[in-house]
Short mmCIF file of C-alpha atoms (C1' of nucleotides) in Angstrom, two decimals:
data_model
loop_
_atom_site.label_atom_id
_atom_site.label_comp_id
_atom_site.label_asym_id
_atom_site.label_seq_id
_atom_site.Cartn_x
_atom_site.Cartn_y
_atom_site.Cartn_z
CA MET A 260 78.46 53.71 58.77
CA ASN A 261 78.39 50.68 61.00
CA LYS A 262 80.37 51.48 64.10
CA PRO A 263 81.72 54.97 64.37
CA THR A 264 85.05 55.36 66.14
CA ILE A 265 85.52 58.16 68.60
CA LEU A 266 88.76 59.70 69.74
CA VAL A 267 88.55 61.02 73.28
CA VAL A 268 91.17 63.64 74.12
CA GLU A 269 91.15 64.57 77.79
CA ASP A 270 93.92 64.88 80.37
CA ASP A 271 91.74 64.96 83.48
CA SER A 272 91.50 61.29 84.40
CA ALA A 273 88.16 61.68 86.20
CA ILE A 274 86.41 63.12 83.18
CA ARG A 275 88.25 60.74 80.90
CA ASN A 276 86.90 57.80 82.86
CA LEU A 277 83.43 59.26 82.83
CA ILE A 278 83.52 59.56 79.08
CA SER A 279 85.14 56.18 78.63
CA THR A 280 82.53 54.35 80.63
CA THR A 281 79.83 56.26 78.79
CA MET A 282 81.30 55.18 75.49
CA GLU A 283 81.33 51.61 76.71
CA THR A 284 77.75 51.59 77.85
CA GLN A 285 76.80 52.96 74.44
CA GLU A 286 78.98 50.33 72.81
CA TYR A 287 80.85 52.92 70.83
CA LYS A 288 84.32 52.13 69.62
CA TYR A 289 86.79 54.66 71.00
CA HIS A 290 90.42 55.50 71.58
CA VAL A 291 91.92 57.75 74.18
CA ALA A 292 94.59 60.43 74.07
CA VAL A 293 95.89 62.44 76.98
CA THR A 294 98.10 65.02 75.31
CA GLY A 295 97.82 67.12 72.18
CA LYS A 296 100.64 65.25 70.54
CA ASP A 297 98.94 61.95 71.27
CA ALA A 298 95.71 63.33 69.92
CA ILE A 299 97.21 64.26 66.59
CA LEU A 300 99.00 60.94 66.34
CA GLU A 301 95.83 59.01 67.13
CA ALA A 302 93.85 61.10 64.67
CA VAL A 303 96.33 60.13 61.96
CA THR A 304 96.65 56.47 62.76
CA HIS A 305 93.11 55.51 63.72
CA LYS A 306 91.13 57.87 61.52
CA PRO A 307 88.34 58.42 64.05
CA ASP A 308 84.91 59.44 62.83
CA VAL A 309 84.55 62.00 65.60
CA ILE A 310 86.93 63.66 68.03
CA LEU A 311 85.95 64.77 71.51
CA LEU A 312 88.55 67.34 72.45
CA ASP A 313 89.28 68.95 75.76
CA LEU A 314 90.86 72.37 75.24
CA GLY A 315 92.96 72.34 78.41
CA LEU A 316 95.71 69.95 77.51
CA PRO A 317 99.06 69.80 79.31
CA ASP A 318 101.41 70.06 76.36
CA MET A 319 99.75 72.34 73.84
CA ASP A 320 96.83 74.65 73.30
CA GLY A 321 93.65 72.89 72.27
CA VAL A 322 92.99 75.29 69.43
CA SER A 323 96.39 74.45 68.02
CA VAL A 324 95.34 70.82 67.96
CA ILE A 325 92.26 71.77 65.99
CA LYS A 326 94.27 73.84 63.52
CA LYS A 327 96.77 71.06 63.07
CA ILE A 328 94.14 68.43 62.40
CA ARG A 329 92.27 70.74 60.06
CA THR A 330 95.26 70.95 57.78
CA TRP A 331 94.51 67.49 56.53
CA SER A 332 91.15 66.34 57.86
CA ASN A 333 87.55 67.46 58.17
CA VAL A 334 86.69 64.99 60.90
CA PRO A 335 84.03 66.46 63.20
CA ILE A 336 85.52 67.86 66.40
CA ILE A 337 83.39 68.41 69.47
CA VAL A 338 85.14 70.59 72.00
CA ILE A 339 84.64 70.03 75.70
CA SER A 340 86.08 72.85 77.69
CA ALA A 341 86.12 74.36 81.15
CA ARG A 342 86.35 77.82 79.62
CA SER A 343 82.90 79.24 79.12
CA GLU A 344 84.06 82.58 77.77
CA GLU A 345 82.37 83.58 74.59
CA THR A 346 85.67 84.43 72.92
CA ASP A 347 87.03 80.97 73.61
CA LYS A 348 84.00 79.37 72.03
CA ILE A 349 84.17 81.57 68.96
CA GLU A 350 87.87 81.02 68.52
CA ALA A 351 87.52 77.26 68.71
CA LEU A 352 84.51 77.17 66.39
CA ASP A 353 86.12 79.47 63.84
CA PHE A 354 89.31 77.49 63.79
CA GLY A 355 87.49 74.33 62.92
CA ALA A 356 85.56 72.92 65.85
CA ASP A 357 82.06 71.68 65.04
CA ASP A 358 80.51 72.00 68.46
CA TYR A 359 81.41 73.33 71.89
CA LEU A 360 80.30 72.05 75.28
CA THR A 361 81.30 73.66 78.55
CA LYS A 362 82.17 71.75 81.69
CA PRO A 363 80.43 70.65 83.70
CA PHE A 364 78.53 69.10 80.87
CA SER A 365 75.57 66.78 80.77
CA VAL A 366 76.48 63.31 79.57
CA GLU A 367 73.08 62.96 77.96
CA GLU A 368 73.55 66.15 76.03
CA LEU A 369 76.97 65.06 74.89
CA LEU A 370 75.46 61.82 73.64
CA ALA A 371 72.69 63.67 71.85
CA ARG A 372 75.21 65.92 70.12
CA LEU A 373 77.25 62.88 69.18
CA ARG A 374 74.14 61.35 67.65
CA VAL A 375 73.63 64.53 65.64
CA THR A 376 77.15 64.16 64.30
CA PHE A 377 76.66 60.51 63.42
CA ARG A 378 73.42 61.32 61.68
CA ARG A 379 75.19 63.90 59.59
CA LEU A 380 77.98 61.48 58.76
CA ASN A 381 75.41 59.05 57.48
CA HIS A 382 73.46 61.57 55.46
CA THR A 383 76.21 63.54 53.79
CA PRO A 384 78.17 61.52 51.32
CA ASN A 385 81.75 61.62 52.58
CA SER A 386 84.80 60.95 50.52
CA GLU A 387 84.58 57.25 51.25
CA ASN A 388 81.36 56.58 49.43
CA LEU A 389 82.16 59.10 46.75
CA GLU A 390 84.41 56.44 45.30
CA LYS A 391 83.23 55.55 41.88
CA SER A 392 80.02 53.67 42.31
CA ILE A 393 79.59 52.54 38.73
CA PHE A 394 81.80 49.89 37.23
CA ILE A 395 81.94 49.47 33.48
CA ASN A 396 83.62 46.67 31.59
CA GLY A 397 82.65 46.06 28.00
CA ASN A 398 78.91 45.68 27.89
CA LEU A 399 78.74 44.94 31.57
CA LYS A 400 77.78 47.65 33.99
CA ILE A 401 77.53 47.39 37.75
CA ASP A 402 76.07 50.08 39.92
CA TYR A 403 77.46 49.37 43.35
CA SER A 404 75.41 51.98 45.15
CA ALA A 405 72.15 51.10 43.48
CA GLY A 406 72.88 47.44 44.00
CA CYS A 407 72.14 46.26 40.48
CA GLY A 408 73.81 45.34 37.22
CA TYR A 409 73.26 45.90 33.51
CA MET A 410 74.18 44.07 30.33
CA ASN A 411 73.84 46.05 27.13
CA ASP A 412 72.02 48.66 29.17
CA LYS A 413 69.35 46.18 30.10
CA GLU A 414 69.05 45.41 33.74
CA ILE A 415 69.78 41.90 34.86
CA HIS A 416 68.65 40.54 38.15
CA PHE A 417 71.20 39.17 40.56
CA THR A 418 70.45 37.23 43.70
CA PRO A 419 72.32 38.44 46.79
CA ILE A 420 75.18 35.97 46.52
CA GLU A 421 75.45 36.43 42.79
CA PHE A 422 75.74 40.15 43.31
CA LYS A 423 78.31 39.81 46.03
CA LEU A 424 80.28 37.57 43.75
CA ILE A 425 80.24 39.83 40.74
CA VAL A 426 81.12 42.82 42.89
CA LEU A 427 84.07 40.90 44.26
CA LEU A 428 85.23 39.94 40.80
CA SER A 429 84.74 43.40 39.35
CA LYS A 430 86.59 45.09 42.19
CA ASN A 431 89.51 42.87 41.31
CA VAL A 432 89.36 42.93 37.53
CA GLY A 433 92.35 41.26 36.01
CA LYS A 434 93.35 39.61 39.24
CA VAL A 435 93.01 35.90 39.84
CA LEU A 436 91.03 35.26 43.01
CA THR A 437 91.56 31.92 44.74
CA HIS A 438 88.66 29.68 45.69
CA LYS A 439 89.58 30.14 49.30
CA TYR A 440 89.61 33.91 49.08
CA ILE A 441 86.26 34.04 47.33
CA THR A 442 84.50 31.67 49.69
CA GLN A 443 85.99 33.50 52.64
CA GLU A 444 84.66 36.79 51.34
CA ILE A 445 81.21 35.46 50.59
CA TRP A 446 80.46 32.85 53.20
CA GLY A 447 82.90 33.98 55.85
CA SER A 448 84.42 30.57 56.07
CA SER A 449 85.81 28.19 53.56
CA TRP A 450 84.34 24.70 53.26
CA ASP A 451 84.65 22.29 50.41
CA SER A 452 80.92 22.41 49.97
CA ASP A 453 81.17 26.15 49.49
CA VAL A 454 83.50 25.65 46.58
CA ALA A 455 80.92 23.33 45.06
CA SER A 456 78.32 26.03 45.47
CA LEU A 457 80.71 28.57 44.05
CA ARG A 458 80.85 26.54 40.85
CA VAL A 459 77.10 26.62 40.58
CA PHE A 460 77.05 30.35 41.06
CA MET A 461 79.76 30.79 38.48
CA ALA A 462 77.66 28.83 36.05
CA THR A 463 74.63 31.03 36.59
CA LEU A 464 76.73 34.18 36.46
CA ARG A 465 78.22 33.09 33.17
CA LYS A 466 74.74 32.43 31.87
CA LYS A 467 73.83 35.98 32.75
CA ILE A 468 77.06 37.66 31.69
CA ASP A 469 79.08 35.73 29.16
CA LYS A 470 76.21 34.16 27.26
CA LEU A 471 74.30 37.39 26.85
CA ASP A 472 77.34 39.09 25.38
CA GLY A 473 78.03 36.78 22.45
CA LYS A 474 81.67 37.58 21.86
CA ASN A 475 83.20 38.74 25.12
CA GLN A 476 84.21 36.43 27.89
CA TYR A 477 84.24 38.04 31.31
CA ILE A 478 84.88 35.19 33.69
CA GLN A 479 87.91 33.01 33.29
CA THR A 480 88.72 29.79 35.13
CA HIS A 481 92.15 29.11 36.51
CA VAL A 482 92.26 25.40 37.11
CA GLY A 483 93.37 24.47 40.57
CA VAL A 484 93.46 28.11 41.61
CA GLY A 485 90.31 30.13 41.19
CA TYR A 486 88.61 32.65 38.91
CA ARG A 487 89.30 35.98 37.34
CA MET A 488 87.30 38.69 35.65
CA LEU A 489 88.89 39.82 32.42
CA ARG A 490 89.07 43.43 31.31
CA VAL A 491 87.54 43.27 27.85
CA MET B 53 78.11 78.30 48.01
CA ASN B 54 78.05 82.02 47.36
CA LYS B 55 75.34 83.53 49.46
CA PRO B 56 73.67 81.24 51.92
CA THR B 57 70.05 81.95 52.71
CA ILE B 58 68.84 81.79 56.27
CA LEU B 59 65.32 81.28 57.49
CA VAL B 60 64.70 82.96 60.83
CA VAL B 61 61.74 81.56 62.75
CA GLU B 62 60.94 83.61 65.83
CA ASP B 63 57.73 85.06 67.19
CA ASP B 64 59.23 87.44 69.75
CA SER B 65 59.63 90.65 67.76
CA ALA B 66 62.50 91.97 69.89
CA ILE B 67 64.66 88.93 69.29
CA ARG B 68 63.52 88.75 65.69
CA ASN B 69 64.75 92.27 65.13
CA LEU B 70 68.00 91.56 66.89
CA ILE B 71 68.64 88.63 64.61
CA SER B 72 67.45 90.48 61.52
CA THR B 73 69.79 93.39 62.05
CA THR B 74 72.60 90.99 62.75
CA MET B 75 71.89 89.22 59.48
CA GLU B 76 71.96 92.54 57.70
CA THR B 77 75.25 93.67 59.17
CA GLN B 78 76.69 90.33 58.08
CA GLU B 79 75.09 90.79 54.67
CA TYR B 80 73.42 87.43 54.89
CA LYS B 81 70.36 86.76 52.81
CA TYR B 82 67.46 85.84 55.05
CA HIS B 83 63.73 85.35 55.34
CA VAL B 84 61.54 85.58 58.38
CA ALA B 85 58.70 83.43 59.69
CA VAL B 86 56.66 84.05 62.81
CA THR B 87 54.61 80.88 63.10
CA GLY B 88 55.31 77.21 62.64
CA LYS B 89 53.07 77.05 59.61
CA ASP B 90 54.88 79.98 58.02
CA ALA B 91 58.18 78.36 58.83
CA ILE B 92 57.28 75.17 56.98
CA LEU B 93 55.90 77.11 54.05
CA GLU B 94 59.02 79.27 53.84
CA ALA B 95 61.25 76.23 54.13
CA VAL B 96 59.49 74.84 51.08
CA THR B 97 59.36 77.90 48.91
CA HIS B 98 62.71 79.52 49.63
CA LYS B 99 64.83 76.45 50.27
CA PRO B 100 66.98 78.07 52.93
CA ASP B 101 70.46 76.77 53.54
CA VAL B 102 70.03 77.05 57.29
CA ILE B 103 67.06 77.47 59.60
CA LEU B 104 67.23 79.34 62.90
CA LEU B 105 64.29 78.05 64.85
CA ASP B 106 62.76 79.28 68.05
CA LEU B 107 61.02 76.45 69.86
CA GLY B 108 58.34 78.58 71.50
CA LEU B 109 56.05 79.32 68.62
CA PRO B 110 52.46 80.45 69.01
CA ASP B 111 50.73 77.95 66.75
CA MET B 112 52.62 74.69 67.10
CA ASP B 113 55.36 72.94 69.00
CA GLY B 114 58.82 73.67 67.70
CA VAL B 115 59.82 70.03 67.73
CA SER B 116 56.85 69.27 65.51
CA VAL B 117 58.21 71.79 63.04
CA ILE B 118 61.54 69.98 63.06
CA LYS B 119 59.87 66.62 62.56
CA LYS B 120 57.78 67.94 59.71
CA ILE B 121 60.72 69.46 57.87
CA ARG B 122 62.80 66.36 58.46
CA THR B 123 60.33 64.20 56.57
CA TRP B 124 61.65 65.67 53.34
CA SER B 125 64.70 67.80 54.02
CA ASN B 126 68.06 67.64 55.78
CA VAL B 127 68.57 71.39 55.92
CA PRO B 128 70.60 72.31 59.02
CA ILE B 129 68.38 73.54 61.84
CA ILE B 130 69.81 75.57 64.69
CA VAL B 131 67.41 75.78 67.58
CA ILE B 132 67.22 78.91 69.72
CA SER B 133 65.16 78.30 72.80
CA ALA B 134 64.33 79.77 76.14
CA ARG B 135 64.09 76.28 77.57
CA SER B 136 67.44 75.27 78.98
CA GLU B 137 66.30 71.90 80.28
CA GLU B 138 68.50 69.06 79.25
CA THR B 139 65.54 66.98 78.14
CA ASP B 140 64.36 69.73 75.80
CA LYS B 141 67.77 69.91 74.19
CA ILE B 142 68.02 66.18 73.75
CA GLU B 143 64.54 65.92 72.34
CA ALA B 144 65.18 68.63 69.78
CA LEU B 145 68.58 67.26 68.80
CA ASP B 146 67.30 63.71 68.49
CA PHE B 147 64.37 64.76 66.37
CA GLY B 148 66.62 66.42 63.85
CA ALA B 149 68.05 69.69 65.14
CA ASP B 150 71.71 70.25 64.41
CA ASP B 151 72.51 72.65 67.21
CA TYR B 152 70.84 74.15 70.25
CA LEU B 153 71.37 77.58 71.78
CA THR B 154 69.62 78.78 74.90
CA LYS B 155 68.30 82.27 75.42
CA PRO B 156 69.73 84.65 76.29
CA PHE B 157 72.30 83.82 73.66
CA SER B 158 75.41 85.58 72.51
CA VAL B 159 75.06 86.99 69.04
CA GLU B 160 78.71 86.36 68.39
CA GLU B 161 78.35 82.72 69.36
CA LEU B 162 75.33 82.37 67.11
CA LEU B 163 77.34 83.80 64.24
CA ALA B 164 80.22 81.47 64.98
CA ARG B 165 77.90 78.48 64.97
CA LEU B 166 76.38 79.70 61.72
CA ARG B 167 79.83 79.90 60.23
CA VAL B 168 80.45 76.31 61.31
CA THR B 169 77.32 75.30 59.45
CA PHE B 170 78.28 77.22 56.32
CA ARG B 171 81.71 75.70 56.41
CA ARG B 172 80.16 72.28 56.50
CA LEU B 173 77.80 73.10 53.66
CA ASN B 174 80.73 74.21 51.56
CA HIS B 175 82.88 71.17 51.84
CA THR B 176 80.16 68.59 51.86
CA PRO B 177 78.49 68.70 48.49
CA ASN B 178 74.87 68.48 49.45
CA SER B 179 72.16 67.73 46.99
CA GLU B 180 69.65 69.54 49.13
CA ASN B 181 69.43 72.66 47.03
CA LEU B 182 68.97 70.69 43.89
CA GLU B 183 66.00 68.87 45.25
CA LYS B 184 62.61 69.77 44.04
CA SER B 185 59.83 69.61 46.48
CA ILE B 186 57.68 67.68 44.05
CA PHE B 187 58.69 64.25 42.93
CA ILE B 188 57.16 62.73 39.81
CA ASN B 189 57.54 59.18 38.64
CA GLY B 190 55.06 57.79 36.16
CA ASN B 191 51.63 58.38 37.54
CA LEU B 192 52.94 58.85 41.03
CA LYS B 193 53.42 62.32 42.39
CA ILE B 194 54.75 63.22 45.82
CA ASP B 195 54.66 66.68 47.29
CA TYR B 196 57.31 66.53 49.98
CA SER B 197 56.44 69.85 51.49
CA ALA B 198 52.70 69.45 51.54
CA GLY B 199 53.20 65.99 52.89
CA CYS B 200 50.91 64.26 50.48
CA GLY B 201 50.93 62.12 47.39
CA TYR B 202 48.93 61.76 44.22
CA MET B 203 48.19 58.90 41.90
CA ASN B 204 46.79 59.87 38.52
CA ASP B 205 46.33 63.35 39.96
CA LYS B 206 44.03 62.02 42.62
CA GLU B 207 45.23 62.53 46.15
CA ILE B 208 45.96 59.48 48.23
CA HIS B 209 46.24 59.55 51.96
CA PHE B 210 49.42 58.38 53.60
CA THR B 211 49.90 57.79 57.29
CA PRO B 212 53.05 59.36 58.78
CA ILE B 213 55.20 56.26 58.51
CA GLU B 214 53.88 55.43 55.08
CA PHE B 215 54.83 58.91 53.95
CA LYS B 216 58.30 58.72 55.44
CA LEU B 217 58.74 55.42 53.70
CA ILE B 218 57.68 56.60 50.29
CA VAL B 219 59.79 59.74 50.63
CA LEU B 220 62.77 57.55 51.45
CA LEU B 221 62.12 55.33 48.49
CA SER B 222 61.50 58.20 46.10
CA LYS B 223 64.62 60.05 47.19
CA ASN B 224 66.55 56.95 46.24
CA VAL B 225 64.77 55.94 43.05
CA GLY B 226 66.58 53.14 41.34
CA LYS B 227 68.63 52.29 44.38
CA VAL B 228 68.14 49.15 46.39
CA LEU B 229 67.67 50.10 50.03
CA THR B 230 68.48 47.46 52.59
CA HIS B 231 66.06 46.49 55.33
CA LYS B 232 68.54 47.75 57.86
CA TYR B 233 68.92 51.11 56.21
CA ILE B 234 65.19 51.62 55.90
CA THR B 235 64.38 50.65 59.46
CA GLN B 236 67.24 52.82 60.70
CA GLU B 237 65.89 55.79 58.82
CA ILE B 238 62.33 55.30 59.93
CA TRP B 239 62.50 53.92 63.44
CA GLY B 240 66.00 55.04 64.32
CA SER B 241 67.02 51.57 65.30
CA SER B 242 66.88 48.27 63.58
CA TRP B 243 65.01 45.42 65.22
CA ASP B 244 63.73 42.27 63.64
CA SER B 245 60.24 43.29 64.59
CA ASP B 246 60.70 46.48 62.61
CA VAL B 247 61.37 44.46 59.50
CA ALA B 248 58.10 42.65 60.08
CA SER B 249 56.33 45.97 60.34
CA LEU B 250 58.15 47.18 57.27
CA ARG B 251 56.62 44.35 55.30
CA VAL B 252 53.16 45.35 56.38
CA PHE B 253 53.79 48.93 55.38
CA MET B 254 55.13 47.81 52.04
CA ALA B 255 51.95 45.85 51.49
CA THR B 256 49.78 48.86 52.21
CA LEU B 257 51.98 51.12 50.10
CA ARG B 258 51.74 48.71 47.23
CA LYS B 259 48.01 48.66 47.61
CA LYS B 260 48.01 52.42 47.31
CA ILE B 261 50.65 52.73 44.60
CA ASP B 262 51.12 49.65 42.49
CA LYS B 263 47.56 48.40 42.50
CA LEU B 264 46.07 51.75 41.55
CA ASP B 265 48.34 52.04 38.56
CA GLY B 266 47.40 48.88 36.73
CA LYS B 267 50.48 48.47 34.56
CA ASN B 268 53.43 50.06 36.35
CA GLN B 269 55.22 48.51 39.24
CA TYR B 270 56.91 51.00 41.52
CA ILE B 271 58.13 48.95 44.42
CA GLN B 272 60.37 46.00 43.84
CA THR B 273 61.48 43.40 46.36
CA HIS B 274 65.07 42.25 46.56
CA VAL B 275 64.91 39.03 48.45
CA GLY B 276 67.29 38.90 51.35
CA VAL B 277 68.31 42.50 50.77
CA GLY B 278 65.56 45.08 50.77
CA TYR B 279 63.38 47.16 48.49
CA ARG B 280 63.72 49.57 45.62
CA MET B 281 61.54 52.08 43.84
CA LEU B 282 61.74 51.71 40.10
CA ARG B 283 61.88 54.65 37.72
CA VAL B 284 59.01 53.88 35.37
"C1'" DT C 7 95.96 7.66 24.98
"C1'" DA C 8 94.28 6.44 29.38
"C1'" DT C 9 93.20 7.69 33.88
"C1'" DA C 10 92.46 10.66 37.52
"C1'" DT C 11 91.22 14.96 39.05
"C1'" DA C 12 89.04 19.28 38.53
"C1'" DT C 13 85.30 21.90 36.75
"C1'" DG C 14 80.68 22.73 34.36
"C1'" DT C 15 75.82 22.07 34.23
"C1'" DT C 16 71.24 20.85 35.40
"C1'" DA C 17 67.55 19.67 38.23
"C1'" DA C 18 65.31 18.70 42.81
"C1'" DT C 19 64.85 19.68 47.62
"C1'" DG C 20 64.32 22.24 51.82
"C1'" DC C 21 64.46 26.35 54.06
"C1'" DA C 22 64.50 31.08 54.93
"C1'" DC C 23 62.37 34.96 53.60
"C1'" DA C 24 58.28 37.62 51.96
"C1'" DA C 25 53.23 38.85 51.23
"C1'" DT C 26 48.95 39.26 53.08
"C1'" DT C 27 45.15 39.28 56.24
"C1'" DA C 28 43.36 39.62 60.66
"C1'" DA C 29 43.71 40.72 65.43
"C1'" DT C 30 45.51 43.40 69.05
"C1'" DA C 31 47.65 47.40 71.13
"C1'" DC C 32 48.39 52.16 71.07
"C1'" DC C 33 47.46 57.14 70.79
"C1'" DC C 34 45.25 61.30 70.36
"C1'" DA C 35 41.26 64.17 70.31
"C1'" DA C 36 36.45 64.91 71.25
"C1'" DT D 188 36.07 57.66 78.73
"C1'" DT D 189 35.21 56.51 74.21
"C1'" DG D 190 35.96 56.16 69.29
"C1'" DG D 191 38.64 56.54 64.94
"C1'" DG D 192 42.74 56.17 62.98
"C1'" DT D 193 47.56 54.03 63.21
"C1'" DA D 194 51.03 51.04 64.46
"C1'" DT D 195 52.45 46.60 65.72
"C1'" DT D 196 52.16 41.72 66.37
"C1'" DA D 197 50.67 37.18 65.09
"C1'" DA D 198 49.44 33.60 61.97
"C1'" DT D 199 48.98 31.71 57.31
"C1'" DT D 200 50.18 31.07 52.85
"C1'" DG D 201 53.24 31.67 49.15
"C1'" DT D 202 57.81 32.19 46.71
"C1'" DG D 203 62.69 32.57 45.65
"C1'" DC D 204 67.11 31.24 46.65
"C1'" DA D 205 71.00 28.40 48.27
"C1'" DT D 206 72.46 24.11 48.52
"C1'" DT D 207 73.17 19.43 47.34
"C1'" DA D 208 73.61 15.60 44.44
"C1'" DA D 209 74.23 13.43 40.12
"C1'" DC D 210 76.11 13.44 35.91
"C1'" DA D 211 78.71 15.53 31.95
"C1'" DT D 212 82.72 17.64 30.33
"C1'" DA D 213 87.24 19.45 30.45
"C1'" DT D 214 92.12 19.49 31.78
"C1'" DA D 215 96.33 17.61 33.48
"C1'" DT D 216 99.75 14.01 34.02
"C1'" DA D 217 101.89 9.60 33.28
#
DNA sequence: TATATATGTTAATGCACAATTAATACCCAA
DNA sequence: TTGGGTATTAATTGTGCATTAACATATATA
């Protein structure tokens, strides 16, 4: 995960500002919600990686917010609450909270617990990277997660750009990708010289893909437009 | 997960008994360790799903226990400590603890936090339990728990970072690991200078691994990307 | 068919990245 | 404080890759 997004739910403006400025100094991306309704809406629209949730919201009970979010998401929720009663903690934790801090809380501890959450997000494969990591098309195989490709079950070496390119093509099998789109994706910007390079890379890719598989053609040229990987 | 196993690490017999009886009333499966050495040994042999760790152990620092276990395992660790200092908490959390309770603690809260952990274990498919503590690849053998490696059944000494590195590589055999990922895992943050260091470590690792095994190559460079351990 | 334009292919160059060794800084224990 | 083992930094040499240019071939249009 590159930059985790945090949703801060807190109605007390003083604490909200404290947290906000903390988030900024840490250069975390974050959104803010003041009410429970806002919180749920934000959770839906922005898909935060973590939620910092105050239990004492003006419009609805904090635990209800947790329950609601838990009906469709397992996003980590760290509760920050003024209530230090044991029963409150247990209720919140059992209804889906992942951690519970009582006010007044230490900013450093909050950050440490956030780091724990991030660490876990990185270590446990979440639904995002569970997406199929192996692409198969004819005799061509690409293992996205391992970062390598195979032809007839024999590994072939790809340079970084070559790999980027074949990943791009394979993720869009059957679709024609324009020169502009491809160069944008690979070099970030589209120059004429990049298109010239692109042709060279296509040549080497074809040497590695098409020529090794005598009969099948994987990469097709669309004159004046771009390229396309064929489903064979 | 049907019946999670808990490892209880606590030298104070009163608290140990308190926790033990609690575990029994909950019908949790559990093991007990009194020293840090025991704890590490138990963690290896019984592969607990969760570890409850007291920081004040007689033989070694609790944080050292965390660090040690974290070199080869991501098992959730809940710290139970008499130290309520913020810095202690942050240190433990940053070195790999998942949660931190201060004594005297509420049994009910402990149970709630355990349930949070179990919940997480259930809906994040973790490979932890499947892992063996001994990794074998060609003539290379790594004993994660003992913290040492063998080449042709002869022990080779690894420095701490070297060991972390080879564990990381071995746990991702066949996968290309990016510079950024590796430096993040080992140093926690990714600086250019870390990549320079990484290269030095790779050189020494190769001297210890590749060069000792005349024919097989274990570590492969992916220029501009990172490194990969090959399954030989 | 002729001509222009677009694409394919190959080889050469320069640069960024990588390997390796040595030197320095750091850390812990005696 | 000192010494042994590690980590990090610096400096040198080596290598692979991206890019460019030059030329060959293909495709489109009149």
